[in-house]
Coordinates of C-alpha atoms in Angstrom, one line a residue:
X3 CA -0.3 0.0 -0.2
X4 CA 1.2 3.3 -0.8
X5 CA 1.5 5.9 1.5
X6 CA -0.4 9.0 1.2
X7 CA 2.2 11.4 2.0
X8 CA 6.1 11.8 2.1
X9 CA 7.3 9.0 4.7
X10 CA 11.0 9.9 3.8
X11 CA 11.0 12.1 7.0
X12 CA 10.9 11.0 10.5
X13 CA 7.5 12.9 11.0
X14 CA 5.7 11.2 8.0
X15 CA 6.9 8.0 8.5
X16 CA 5.8 8.3 12.2
X17 CA 2.5 9.1 10.9
X18 CA 2.5 6.1 8.3
X19 CA 3.2 3.5 11.2
X20 CA 0.2 4.9 12.5
X21 CA -2.0 3.4 9.3
X22 CA -3.7 0.5 11.5
X23 CA -4.9 2.4 13.9
X24 CA -6.1 4.8 11.1
X25 CA -7.8 1.5 9.1
X26 CA -9.6 0.8 12.2
X27 CA -11.0 4.2 12.7
X28 CA -12.2 4.1 9.0
X29 CA -14.1 0.4 9.8
X30 CA -15.8 2.2 12.6
X31 CA -16.4 4.9 10.9
X32 CA -17.9 3.0 8.1
X33 CA -20.3 1.4 10.4
X34 CA -21.5 4.6 11.9
X35 CA -22.4 6.5 8.9
X36 CA -24.0 3.5 7.2
X37 CA -26.5 3.2 9.8
X38 CA -26.7 7.3 10.4
X39 CA -29.5 6.0 7.7
X40 CA -31.7 4.5 10.2
X41 CA -33.5 7.4 11.0
X42 CA -34.7 8.0 7.4
X43 CA -35.5 4.3 6.8
X44 CA -37.1 4.7 10.4
X45 CA -39.1 7.5 9.3
X46 CA -40.5 5.8 6.2
X47 CA -41.1 2.9 7.9
X48 CA -43.5 4.6 10.4
X49 CA -45.3 6.8 8.0
X50 CA -45.3 3.9 5.1
X51 CA -46.4 0.7 6.9
X52 CA -47.4 1.4 10.7
X53 CA -49.6 4.5 10.4
X54 CA -51.2 2.6 6.9
X55 CA -51.2 -0.8 8.6
X56 CA -52.7 0.6 12.5
X57 CA -49.8 -2.0 13.7
X58 CA -48.7 -2.1 17.0
X59 CA -46.8 -5.3 16.7
X60 CA -44.8 -3.6 13.7
X61 CA -44.2 -0.3 15.1
X62 CA -42.7 -2.4 18.7
X63 CA -40.5 -4.4 15.8
X64 CA -39.1 -1.5 14.0
X65 CA -38.8 0.6 17.2
X66 CA -36.4 -2.4 18.5
X67 CA -34.5 -2.9 15.1
X68 CA -33.8 1.3 14.7
X69 CA -32.8 1.0 18.9
X70 CA -30.6 -1.8 18.4
X71 CA -28.7 0.5 15.4
X72 CA -28.5 3.0 17.4
X73 CA -26.7 1.3 20.2
X74 CA -24.1 0.3 17.0
X75 CA -23.7 3.8 16.2
X76 CA -22.9 4.8 19.9
X77 CA -20.4 1.9 20.2
X78 CA -18.9 2.6 16.5
X79 CA -18.1 6.4 17.6
X80 CA -17.0 5.7 21.0
X81 CA -14.7 3.2 19.8
X82 CA -13.1 5.5 16.7
X83 CA -12.8 7.9 19.4
X84 CA -11.0 5.8 21.8
X85 CA -8.8 4.5 18.8
X86 CA -8.0 8.4 17.8
X87 CA -6.5 8.9 21.7
X88 CA -4.5 5.9 21.5
X89 CA -3.0 6.7 18.0
X90 CA -2.8 10.9 19.5
X91 CA -0.7 9.2 22.6
X92 CA 1.3 6.5 20.0
X93 CA 2.5 9.4 18.1
X94 CA 4.0 11.6 20.6
X95 CA 5.7 8.4 22.4
X96 CA 7.1 7.9 18.8
X97 CA 8.3 11.3 17.9
X98 CA 8.8 13.2 21.4
X99 CA 12.1 12.1 21.7
X100 CA 13.1 13.4 18.1
X101 CA 11.4 16.5 18.6
X102 CA 13.1 16.9 22.0
X103 CA 16.8 16.2 20.4
X104 CA 15.9 18.3 17.2
X105 CA 14.6 21.4 19.5
X106 CA 18.1 21.6 21.6
X107 CA 20.0 21.4 18.0
X108 CA 18.3 24.2 16.8
X109 CA 18.7 25.8 20.3
X110 CA 22.9 25.4 19.5
X111 CA 22.4 26.3 16.1
X112 CA 20.9 29.7 16.6
X113 CA 19.5 29.1 13.5
X114 CA 16.3 31.6 13.7
X115 CA 14.2 28.8 14.6
X116 CA 12.1 29.1 18.0
X117 CA 12.8 25.6 19.5
X118 CA 10.3 26.2 22.3
X119 CA 7.2 26.4 19.8
X120 CA 8.0 22.7 18.7
X121 CA 6.8 21.4 21.8
X122 CA 3.7 23.2 21.5
X123 CA 3.1 22.2 17.6
X124 CA 3.3 18.6 18.8
X125 CA 0.6 19.2 21.0
X126 CA -1.4 21.0 18.6
X127 CA -0.2 18.4 16.0
X128 CA -1.5 15.4 18.6
X129 CA -4.8 17.2 19.8
X130 CA -6.2 17.3 16.5
X131 CA -5.6 14.3 15.5
X132 CA -7.6 13.3 18.5
X133 CA -10.2 15.7 18.3
X134 CA -13.6 16.3 16.4
X135 CA -11.9 17.8 13.3
X136 CA -10.0 14.6 12.1
X137 CA -13.9 12.8 11.8
X138 CA -14.2 15.4 9.2
X139 CA -11.7 13.4 7.1
X140 CA -13.7 9.9 7.7
X141 CA -17.0 11.4 7.5
X142 CA -16.7 13.7 4.4
X143 CA -16.7 10.8 1.5
X144 CA -20.4 9.8 3.0
X145 CA -21.8 13.0 1.9
X146 CA -22.1 12.2 -1.4
X147 CA -24.2 9.0 -0.4
X148 CA -26.9 11.0 1.8
X149 CA -27.0 13.6 -1.1
X150 CA -27.9 10.0 -3.5
X151 CA -30.5 9.0 -0.9
X152 CA -31.9 12.3 -1.2
X153 CA -32.4 12.1 -4.5
X154 CA -33.4 9.0 -4.8
X155 CA -36.8 10.2 -2.7
X156 CA -36.9 13.2 -5.3
X157 CA -34.4 14.8 -7.5
X158 CA -35.2 17.9 -6.7
X159 CA -34.3 17.1 -3.0
X160 CA -31.1 15.8 -4.4
X161 CA -30.2 18.7 -6.4
X162 CA -31.3 21.5 -3.4
X163 CA -28.8 19.3 -1.1
X164 CA -26.0 19.9 -3.5
X165 CA -26.7 23.3 -4.0
X166 CA -26.5 23.7 -0.1
X167 CA -23.7 22.0 0.1
X168 CA -21.6 24.2 -2.1
X169 CA -23.0 27.2 -0.5
X170 CA -21.6 26.4 2.8
X171 CA -18.2 25.5 1.5
X172 CA -18.1 28.8 -0.8
X173 CA -19.0 30.6 2.9
X174 CA -16.9 28.7 4.9
X175 CA -13.6 29.4 2.1
X176 CA -14.3 33.0 1.7
X177 CA -14.9 33.6 5.4
X178 CA -11.5 32.0 6.1
X179 CA -9.8 34.1 3.2
X180 CA -10.9 37.0 4.8
X181 CA -9.5 36.4 8.4
X182 CA -6.6 34.6 8.0
X183 CA -4.2 37.5 7.8
X184 CA -5.4 39.0 10.7
X185 CA -5.4 35.7 12.7
X186 CA -1.3 35.5 11.6
X187 CA -0.8 39.1 12.8
X188 CA -2.4 38.6 16.2
X189 CA -0.8 35.2 16.8
X190 CA 2.7 36.7 15.7
X191 CA 1.9 39.4 18.3
X192 CA 0.8 37.6 21.1
X193 CA 3.9 35.3 21.0
X194 CA 6.1 38.4 20.9
X195 CA 4.5 40.3 23.7
X196 CA 4.7 36.9 25.6
X197 CA 8.4 36.5 24.8
X198 CA 9.2 40.3 25.8
X199 CA 7.7 39.4 29.3
X200 CA 9.6 36.2 30.1
X201 CA 13.1 37.6 28.8
X202 CA 12.7 40.7 31.4
X203 CA 11.3 38.2 34.1
X204 CA 15.0 36.5 34.1
X205 CA 16.3 40.3 34.8
X206 CA 13.8 41.1 37.1
X207 CA 16.4 42.3 39.5
X208 CA 18.3 44.6 37.3
X209 CA 15.1 45.8 36.0
X210 CA 14.2 46.7 39.5
X211 CA 17.3 48.2 41.1
X212 CA 17.9 50.6 38.2
X213 CA 14.1 51.7 37.6
X214 CA 13.5 50.4 34.1
X215 CA 10.3 48.3 35.3
X216 CA 8.2 51.5 34.0
X217 CA 9.4 52.2 31.0
X218 CA 9.4 48.5 29.9
X219 CA 5.7 48.2 31.0
X220 CA 5.1 50.8 28.7
X221 CA 6.4 49.1 25.7
X222 CA 5.1 45.9 26.6
X223 CA 1.6 47.7 27.1
X224 CA 1.9 49.0 23.3
X225 CA 2.5 45.3 22.0
X226 CA -0.6 44.2 24.2
X227 CA -2.7 47.0 23.2
X228 CA -2.1 46.2 19.4
X229 CA -2.3 42.6 19.8
X230 CA -5.7 43.0 21.7
X231 CA -6.9 45.3 19.2
X232 CA -6.1 42.6 16.4
X233 CA -7.8 39.9 18.8
X234 CA -11.1 42.1 18.9
X235 CA -11.1 42.6 15.2
X236 CA -10.7 39.2 14.5
X237 CA -13.5 38.0 17.2
X238 CA -15.9 40.6 15.9
X239 CA -15.1 39.3 11.9
X240 CA -15.5 35.6 13.5
X241 CA -18.4 36.3 15.2
X242 CA -20.4 37.9 12.3
X243 CA -19.2 34.9 10.3
X244 CA -20.7 32.8 12.5
X245 CA -24.2 34.2 12.9
X246 CA -23.9 34.4 8.9
X247 CA -23.5 30.5 9.1
X248 CA -26.4 29.5 11.3
X249 CA -28.8 32.1 9.4
X250 CA -28.0 29.9 6.4
X251 CA -28.1 26.6 7.7
X252 CA -31.3 27.1 9.6
X253 CA -32.9 29.0 6.4
X254 CA -31.5 26.1 4.3
X255 CA -33.2 23.6 6.7
X256 CA -36.5 25.4 6.5
X257 CA -36.6 25.4 2.4
X258 CA -35.9 21.9 2.5
X259 CA -38.9 21.6 4.7
X260 CA -40.6 24.2 2.5
X261 CA -39.8 22.2 -0.9
X262 CA -41.3 18.9 0.8
X263 CA -44.0 20.0 1.6
X264 CA -44.3 21.9 -1.6
X265 CA -43.7 18.2 -3.3
X266 CA -46.2 16.5 -0.9
X267 CA -49.0 18.9 -1.9
X268 CA -48.0 18.2 -5.7
X269 CA -48.5 14.2 -4.8
X270 CA -44.7 13.5 -5.3
X271 CA -43.6 12.8 -2.2
X272 CA -44.9 11.4 0.8
X273 CA -45.1 13.0 4.2
X274 CA -42.2 10.6 5.5
X275 CA -40.0 11.1 2.7
X276 CA -40.8 14.7 3.6
X277 CA -39.1 14.4 7.1
X278 CA -36.8 11.8 6.0
X279 CA -35.2 14.4 3.6
X280 CA -34.7 17.0 6.3
X281 CA -33.0 14.5 8.2
X282 CA -30.7 13.3 5.4
X283 CA -29.8 16.9 4.9
X284 CA -28.8 17.4 8.3
X285 CA -26.3 14.6 7.9
X286 CA -25.0 15.4 4.5
X287 CA -24.4 19.2 6.0
X288 CA -22.5 18.0 9.7
X289 CA -19.2 17.4 8.2
X290 CA -19.4 20.4 6.3
X291 CA -20.7 22.4 9.0
X292 CA -17.9 20.4 11.5
X293 CA -15.3 21.6 8.7
X294 CA -16.3 25.2 9.0
X295 CA -16.0 24.9 12.9
X296 CA -13.0 23.1 13.1
X297 CA -10.9 24.8 10.4
X298 CA -9.2 27.1 12.2
X299 CA -7.5 23.9 14.8
X300 CA -7.2 22.7 11.4
X301 CA -5.1 25.2 10.1
X302 CA -2.8 25.5 13.3
X303 CA -2.5 21.8 12.7
X304 CA -1.8 22.1 9.1
X305 CA 1.2 25.0 10.2
X306 CA 2.5 22.9 13.3
X307 CA 2.8 19.8 11.2
X308 CA 5.2 22.0 8.7
X309 CA 6.9 23.6 11.2
X310 CA 8.1 20.3 12.9
X311 CA 8.9 18.8 9.6
X312 CA 11.1 21.6 8.5
X313 CA 12.6 21.0 12.3
X314 CA 13.1 17.4 12.4
X315 CA 14.6 17.6 8.3
X316 CA 17.0 20.7 9.5
X317 CA 18.1 19.5 12.5
X318 CA 18.1 15.7 12.3
X319 CA 19.0 14.0 15.2
X320 CA 22.3 11.7 15.5
X321 CA 22.1 8.3 14.1
X322 CA 25.0 7.3 16.1
X323 CA 28.8 7.2 15.6
X324 CA 32.2 6.3 17.2
X325 CA 31.4 5.0 21.2
X326 CA 33.2 6.9 23.8
X327 CA 34.8 5.0 26.3
X328 CA 37.4 4.5 29.0
X329 CA 39.7 4.1 26.1
X330 CA 39.1 7.7 24.8
X331 CA 42.5 9.5 25.4
X332 CA 41.7 13.4 24.7
X333 CA 43.9 14.5 21.9
X334 CA 42.6 17.2 20.3
X335 CA 43.6 18.6 16.9
X336 CA 42.3 21.9 15.1
X337 CA 42.9 21.5 11.3
X338 CA 42.0 25.1 9.7
X339 CA 39.1 25.7 11.7
X340 CA 36.8 28.8 11.2
X341 CA 33.8 29.9 12.9
X342 CA 30.8 32.2 11.5
X343 CA 27.8 33.2 13.2
X344 CA 24.8 33.9 11.2
X345 CA 24.2 37.9 10.4
X346 CA 27.8 38.5 10.5
X347 CA 30.4 38.9 7.6
X348 CA 33.2 38.6 9.5
X349 CA 34.3 35.2 11.0
X350 CA 34.6 35.0 14.9
X351 CA 37.6 32.6 14.3
X352 CA 39.8 32.1 11.0
X353 CA 42.2 29.6 10.6
X354 CA 42.9 28.1 13.9
X355 CA 45.5 24.9 13.7
X356 CA 46.9 23.7 17.0
X357 CA 47.6 20.0 18.6
X358 CA 47.1 19.6 21.8
X359 CA 48.6 16.1 23.3
X360 CA 46.8 14.1 25.6
X361 CA 47.3 15.2 29.6
X362 CA 48.1 19.0 28.9
X363 CA 46.6 21.5 30.6
X364 CA 46.1 24.7 28.1
X365 CA 45.4 28.4 29.3
X366 CA 43.4 30.4 26.2
X367 CA 43.4 34.0 27.1
X368 CA 42.8 37.2 24.9
X369 CA 40.9 40.3 24.9
X370 CA 37.0 40.1 25.0
X371 CA 35.3 39.3 21.9
X372 CA 38.6 37.2 20.5
X373 CA 36.8 34.2 19.9
X374 CA 37.3 32.4 23.4
X375 CA 34.1 31.2 24.2
X376 CA 33.7 30.1 20.5
X377 CA 36.4 28.3 20.5
X378 CA 35.9 26.1 23.3
X379 CA 32.2 25.5 22.0
X380 CA 33.8 24.4 18.4
X381 CA 36.4 21.7 20.7
X382 CA 32.5 20.4 22.2
X383 CA 31.1 20.3 18.8
X384 CA 28.4 22.5 19.7
X385 CA 29.0 25.5 17.4
X386 CA 26.9 25.0 14.1
X387 CA 28.6 27.3 11.6
X388 CA 31.8 25.9 11.4
X389 CA 34.5 24.9 8.8
X390 CA 38.0 23.0 8.9
X391 CA 38.2 20.1 11.3
X392 CA 38.0 19.4 15.1
X393 CA 39.3 15.7 15.4
X394 CA 39.2 14.0 19.0
X395 CA 41.7 11.4 19.1
X396 CA 42.1 11.5 15.3
X397 CA 38.2 11.2 14.9
X398 CA 36.1 13.9 13.5
X399 CA 34.5 15.5 16.8
X400 CA 30.7 15.3 14.8
X401 CA 31.7 11.5 14.0
X402 CA 31.5 10.5 17.7
X403 CA 28.2 9.5 19.3
X404 CA 26.9 12.5 20.9
X405 CA 25.4 11.1 24.1
X406 CA 28.6 8.9 25.1
X407 CA 30.9 11.5 24.1
X408 CA 29.0 13.8 26.3
X409 CA 30.3 11.5 29.2
X410 CA 33.8 11.9 28.8
X411 CA 33.7 15.5 28.6
X412 CA 33.6 18.1 31.1
X413 CA 32.3 21.7 30.5
X414 CA 32.1 24.8 32.6
X415 CA 30.3 27.4 30.8
X416 CA 30.6 31.2 31.3
X417 CA 27.2 31.4 32.2
X418 CA 26.2 28.4 34.8
X419 CA 23.1 26.8 34.6
X420 CA 22.1 24.6 36.9
X421 CA 18.2 22.8 36.6
X422 CA 15.8 22.0 39.0
X423 CA 16.3 18.9 41.1
X424 CA 18.5 18.3 43.8
X425 CA 22.6 18.6 43.9
X426 CA 23.4 15.4 43.7
X427 CA 21.2 15.1 40.4
X428 CA 23.0 18.3 38.8
X429 CA 26.6 16.7 39.6
X430 CA 25.8 13.1 38.2
X431 CA 24.3 15.2 34.9
X432 CA 20.8 13.7 35.8
X433 CA 21.9 10.4 35.1
X434 CA 22.2 7.5 37.6
X435 CA 23.6 9.2 40.3
X436 CA 26.6 7.0 41.7
X437 CA 27.3 8.4 45.5
X438 CA 30.6 7.9 45.1
X439 CA 31.6 9.6 42.1
X440 CA 29.1 12.2 43.1
X441 CA 31.2 13.0 46.6
X442 CA 34.8 12.9 44.3
X443 CA 33.5 15.2 42.1
X444 CA 32.5 17.5 44.7
X445 CA 35.8 16.8 46.8
X446 CA 38.0 17.6 43.7
X447 CA 35.5 21.2 43.2
X448 CA 35.8 21.8 47.0
X449 CA 32.5 22.1 47.8
X450 CA 31.7 18.8 49.7
X451 CA 31.6 20.5 53.2
X452 CA 29.8 23.5 51.6
X453 CA 27.2 20.5 50.5
X454 CA 27.0 18.8 53.9
X455 CA 26.0 21.9 55.6
X456 CA 23.3 22.7 53.5
X457 CA 19.8 21.4 55.6
X458 CA 19.5 18.1 53.1
X459 CA 23.0 17.6 51.9
X460 CA 23.1 16.2 48.5
X461 CA 19.2 15.8 48.7
X462 CA 18.9 19.4 48.7
X463 CA 16.8 21.1 46.0
X464 CA 18.5 23.5 44.1
X465 CA 15.2 25.2 42.9
X466 CA 14.6 27.2 39.1
X467 CA 18.4 27.8 37.6
X468 CA 20.0 27.0 41.6
X469 CA 18.0 30.4 42.3
X470 CA 18.8 29.0 46.3
X471 CA 22.5 29.0 46.4
X472 CA 24.9 32.1 45.7
X473 CA 26.9 32.6 42.3
X474 CA 30.1 30.9 43.9
X475 CA 28.4 28.1 45.0
X476 CA 26.6 27.7 42.1
X477 CA 29.9 27.8 40.0
X478 CA 31.6 25.1 42.3
X479 CA 28.8 22.8 42.2
X480 CA 28.9 23.4 38.0
X481 CA 32.4 22.5 38.3
X482 CA 31.5 19.1 40.3
X483 CA 29.2 18.7 37.3
X484 CA 32.3 19.3 34.6
X485 CA 34.6 17.0 36.8
X486 CA 32.3 14.2 37.1
X487 CA 33.1 10.6 35.8
X488 CA 37.1 11.6 35.3
X489 CA 36.2 13.0 31.8
X490 CA 39.3 12.7 29.4
X491 CA 38.6 16.5 27.9
X492 CA 37.5 19.3 30.4
X493 CA 37.1 22.9 29.2
X494 CA 36.8 25.5 31.9
X495 CA 35.0 28.9 30.5
X496 CA 36.4 31.7 33.2
X497 CA 36.2 29.1 36.0
X498 CA 37.1 31.5 38.5
X499 CA 35.1 34.1 37.5
X500 CA 32.8 33.9 40.8
X501 CA 35.6 32.6 43.0
X502 CA 37.1 34.2 46.0
X503 CA 40.7 33.2 47.2
X504 CA 40.1 30.1 48.5
X505 CA 37.8 29.2 45.6
X506 CA 40.5 29.7 43.3
X507 CA 43.0 27.8 45.2
X508 CA 40.6 25.1 45.1
X509 CA 40.3 25.3 41.3
X510 CA 44.2 25.1 40.9
X511 CA 44.2 21.8 43.0
X512 CA 41.5 20.2 41.0
X513 CA 43.3 21.6 37.7
X514 CA 46.5 19.8 39.2
X515 CA 44.4 16.3 39.9
X516 CA 43.0 16.4 36.2
X517 CA 46.4 16.6 34.9
X518 CA 47.5 14.2 37.4
X519 CA 44.8 11.9 36.0
X520 CA 45.9 12.4 32.1
X521 CA 43.2 14.3 31.5
X522 CA 43.2 17.4 28.6
X523 CA 42.4 20.5 30.0
X524 CA 41.6 24.0 28.6
X525 CA 41.3 27.1 30.9
X526 CA 39.5 30.0 29.6
X527 CA 40.7 33.1 31.8
X528 CA 41.8 36.4 31.8
X529 CA 43.6 36.6 35.3
X530 CA 47.3 35.0 35.2
X531 CA 47.6 33.5 38.3
X532 CA 46.2 29.9 36.3
X533 CA 49.4 29.8 34.5
X534 CA 51.2 27.9 37.3
X535 CA 49.4 24.7 36.1
X536 CA 49.3 25.6 32.2
X537 CA 51.6 23.6 30.0
X538 CA 51.0 25.7 27.2
X539 CA 49.7 29.0 26.6
X540 CA 47.2 30.0 23.6
X541 CA 46.8 33.7 23.1
X542 CA 44.0 34.8 20.7
X543 CA 43.5 38.0 19.0
X544 CA 40.7 39.0 16.6
X545 CA 39.7 35.2 16.0
X546 CA 43.6 33.9 15.0
X547 CA 46.0 32.6 16.9
X548 CA 48.7 35.6 18.3
X549 CA 50.9 33.1 20.0
X550 CA 51.0 29.4 21.2
X551 CA 53.5 27.3 23.0
X552 CA 55.3 27.2 26.3
X553 CA 54.0 30.2 28.7
X554 CA 57.5 31.0 29.6
X555 CA 58.9 31.4 26.3
X556 CA 55.7 33.4 24.8
X557 CA 55.8 35.9 28.1
X558 CA 59.2 36.7 27.5
X559 CA 58.9 37.3 24.1
X560 CA 56.8 40.4 24.0
X561 CA 53.9 42.3 25.6
X562 CA 51.2 40.1 26.3
X563 CA 47.8 40.4 28.0
X564 CA 49.0 37.8 30.6
X565 CA 52.7 39.4 31.0
X566 CA 51.2 42.4 33.4

């Protein structure tokens, strides 16, 4: 069986795997829609048989048969609803991990996509799959059958049904074309307004302390007012459209009765067929009316599908690679590495070439904006726009299995980010918490005693982004996280930024321990005290290596940032 859509991308392939559930829904829809002819046949039997024969037994028999069919209709509709819910759950389970991974990859890539939007899109798509809107696809093919039955009752009734269906479809299309642009603008303004608030809440202390709240609130109020104006205009338009559609629906149903009564008067139709035709038209129009009422959710689901498909195609998840294990040594090679950023013509890094042997400690220094943090991200394989090569133990960094490689790398970013959970979970990187390794990493970062003095020790909850701890405490715990599991390569970006004198001593001791274990360590720092443990010094200037070699040779050769 050929799939009705492209299955070469993960989203289409996941939907195609649900074809059995879709086929089962189709079978129950077939039963339900076929038995929807029961009210029509029941009315005809009442008028044509029961009222003419005056037989109570016939009335009872016909009524019991109709009741049985109604029970089958209820069971079929309940079953297909349950199947759709099950299909929605399966869809979410099979695709959410890929969406999660691709969203984080998009966030790293700074591609202009909004990674957080993907989870909203996933929910929108799943909700549409389990809602009433999906039934339109299964019920709409039965509309012509109801029209044919109405035509069999009388050709005028069939032609009238076709005219009414075409009229509703045109009105739905016309209304949607008029409101589409306003809905898109309102959605974009709402997203912009909410994003503005969220970014400012993350900097509430600075905003409050420097009296910026009033100005920011005025700017947000302007955005909010524009959004509310568009929302009101869209709602007014939608109410007018709904009122118009209701008028047309009621007028059409009344007109069918009027035409049926006219045919009865002319002797071309009996009263039972007249009532039955009205029921048939209502049933024929139901998928059309449902498509009108669910058109907005269908459009939202279609856009969500397109965005998810684009995300999964542009940010494919890793399909495996070389496994990093205890044999990973930590030899780094940079071969003509350059790094770019979107929207910037000048490269951040240009033609970087270096070899870093296993177990070496390299101090990377340079002025602000020279590319130090970007180099760290390139070495970790998380900077998206690069040319040249970064090799770990002779293998391209992108060719490693990212999950296993992460366990063999330690990284302390310049902007510390801890996560909701216990201290032990944060140090263990939210993997299985091995107490001995957690304590070993905490001791290496000289944070073990501090943790023991907390109310719940290692089980102390961090709060949102580690907000319950001071800057220095967060940095030490983040350092312990970087040291967890004796990684082969450790990259520390401004590791002493928030440390006092004792903390810096502990940092030097931790780096020396890593060196003794044979780990390759890269330190990014402005302050020269870390030179005492460095084997190599790399100085960056405007994205290029200005000097790279033994610290004593470089510092005695001329003025450098660390020579003062």
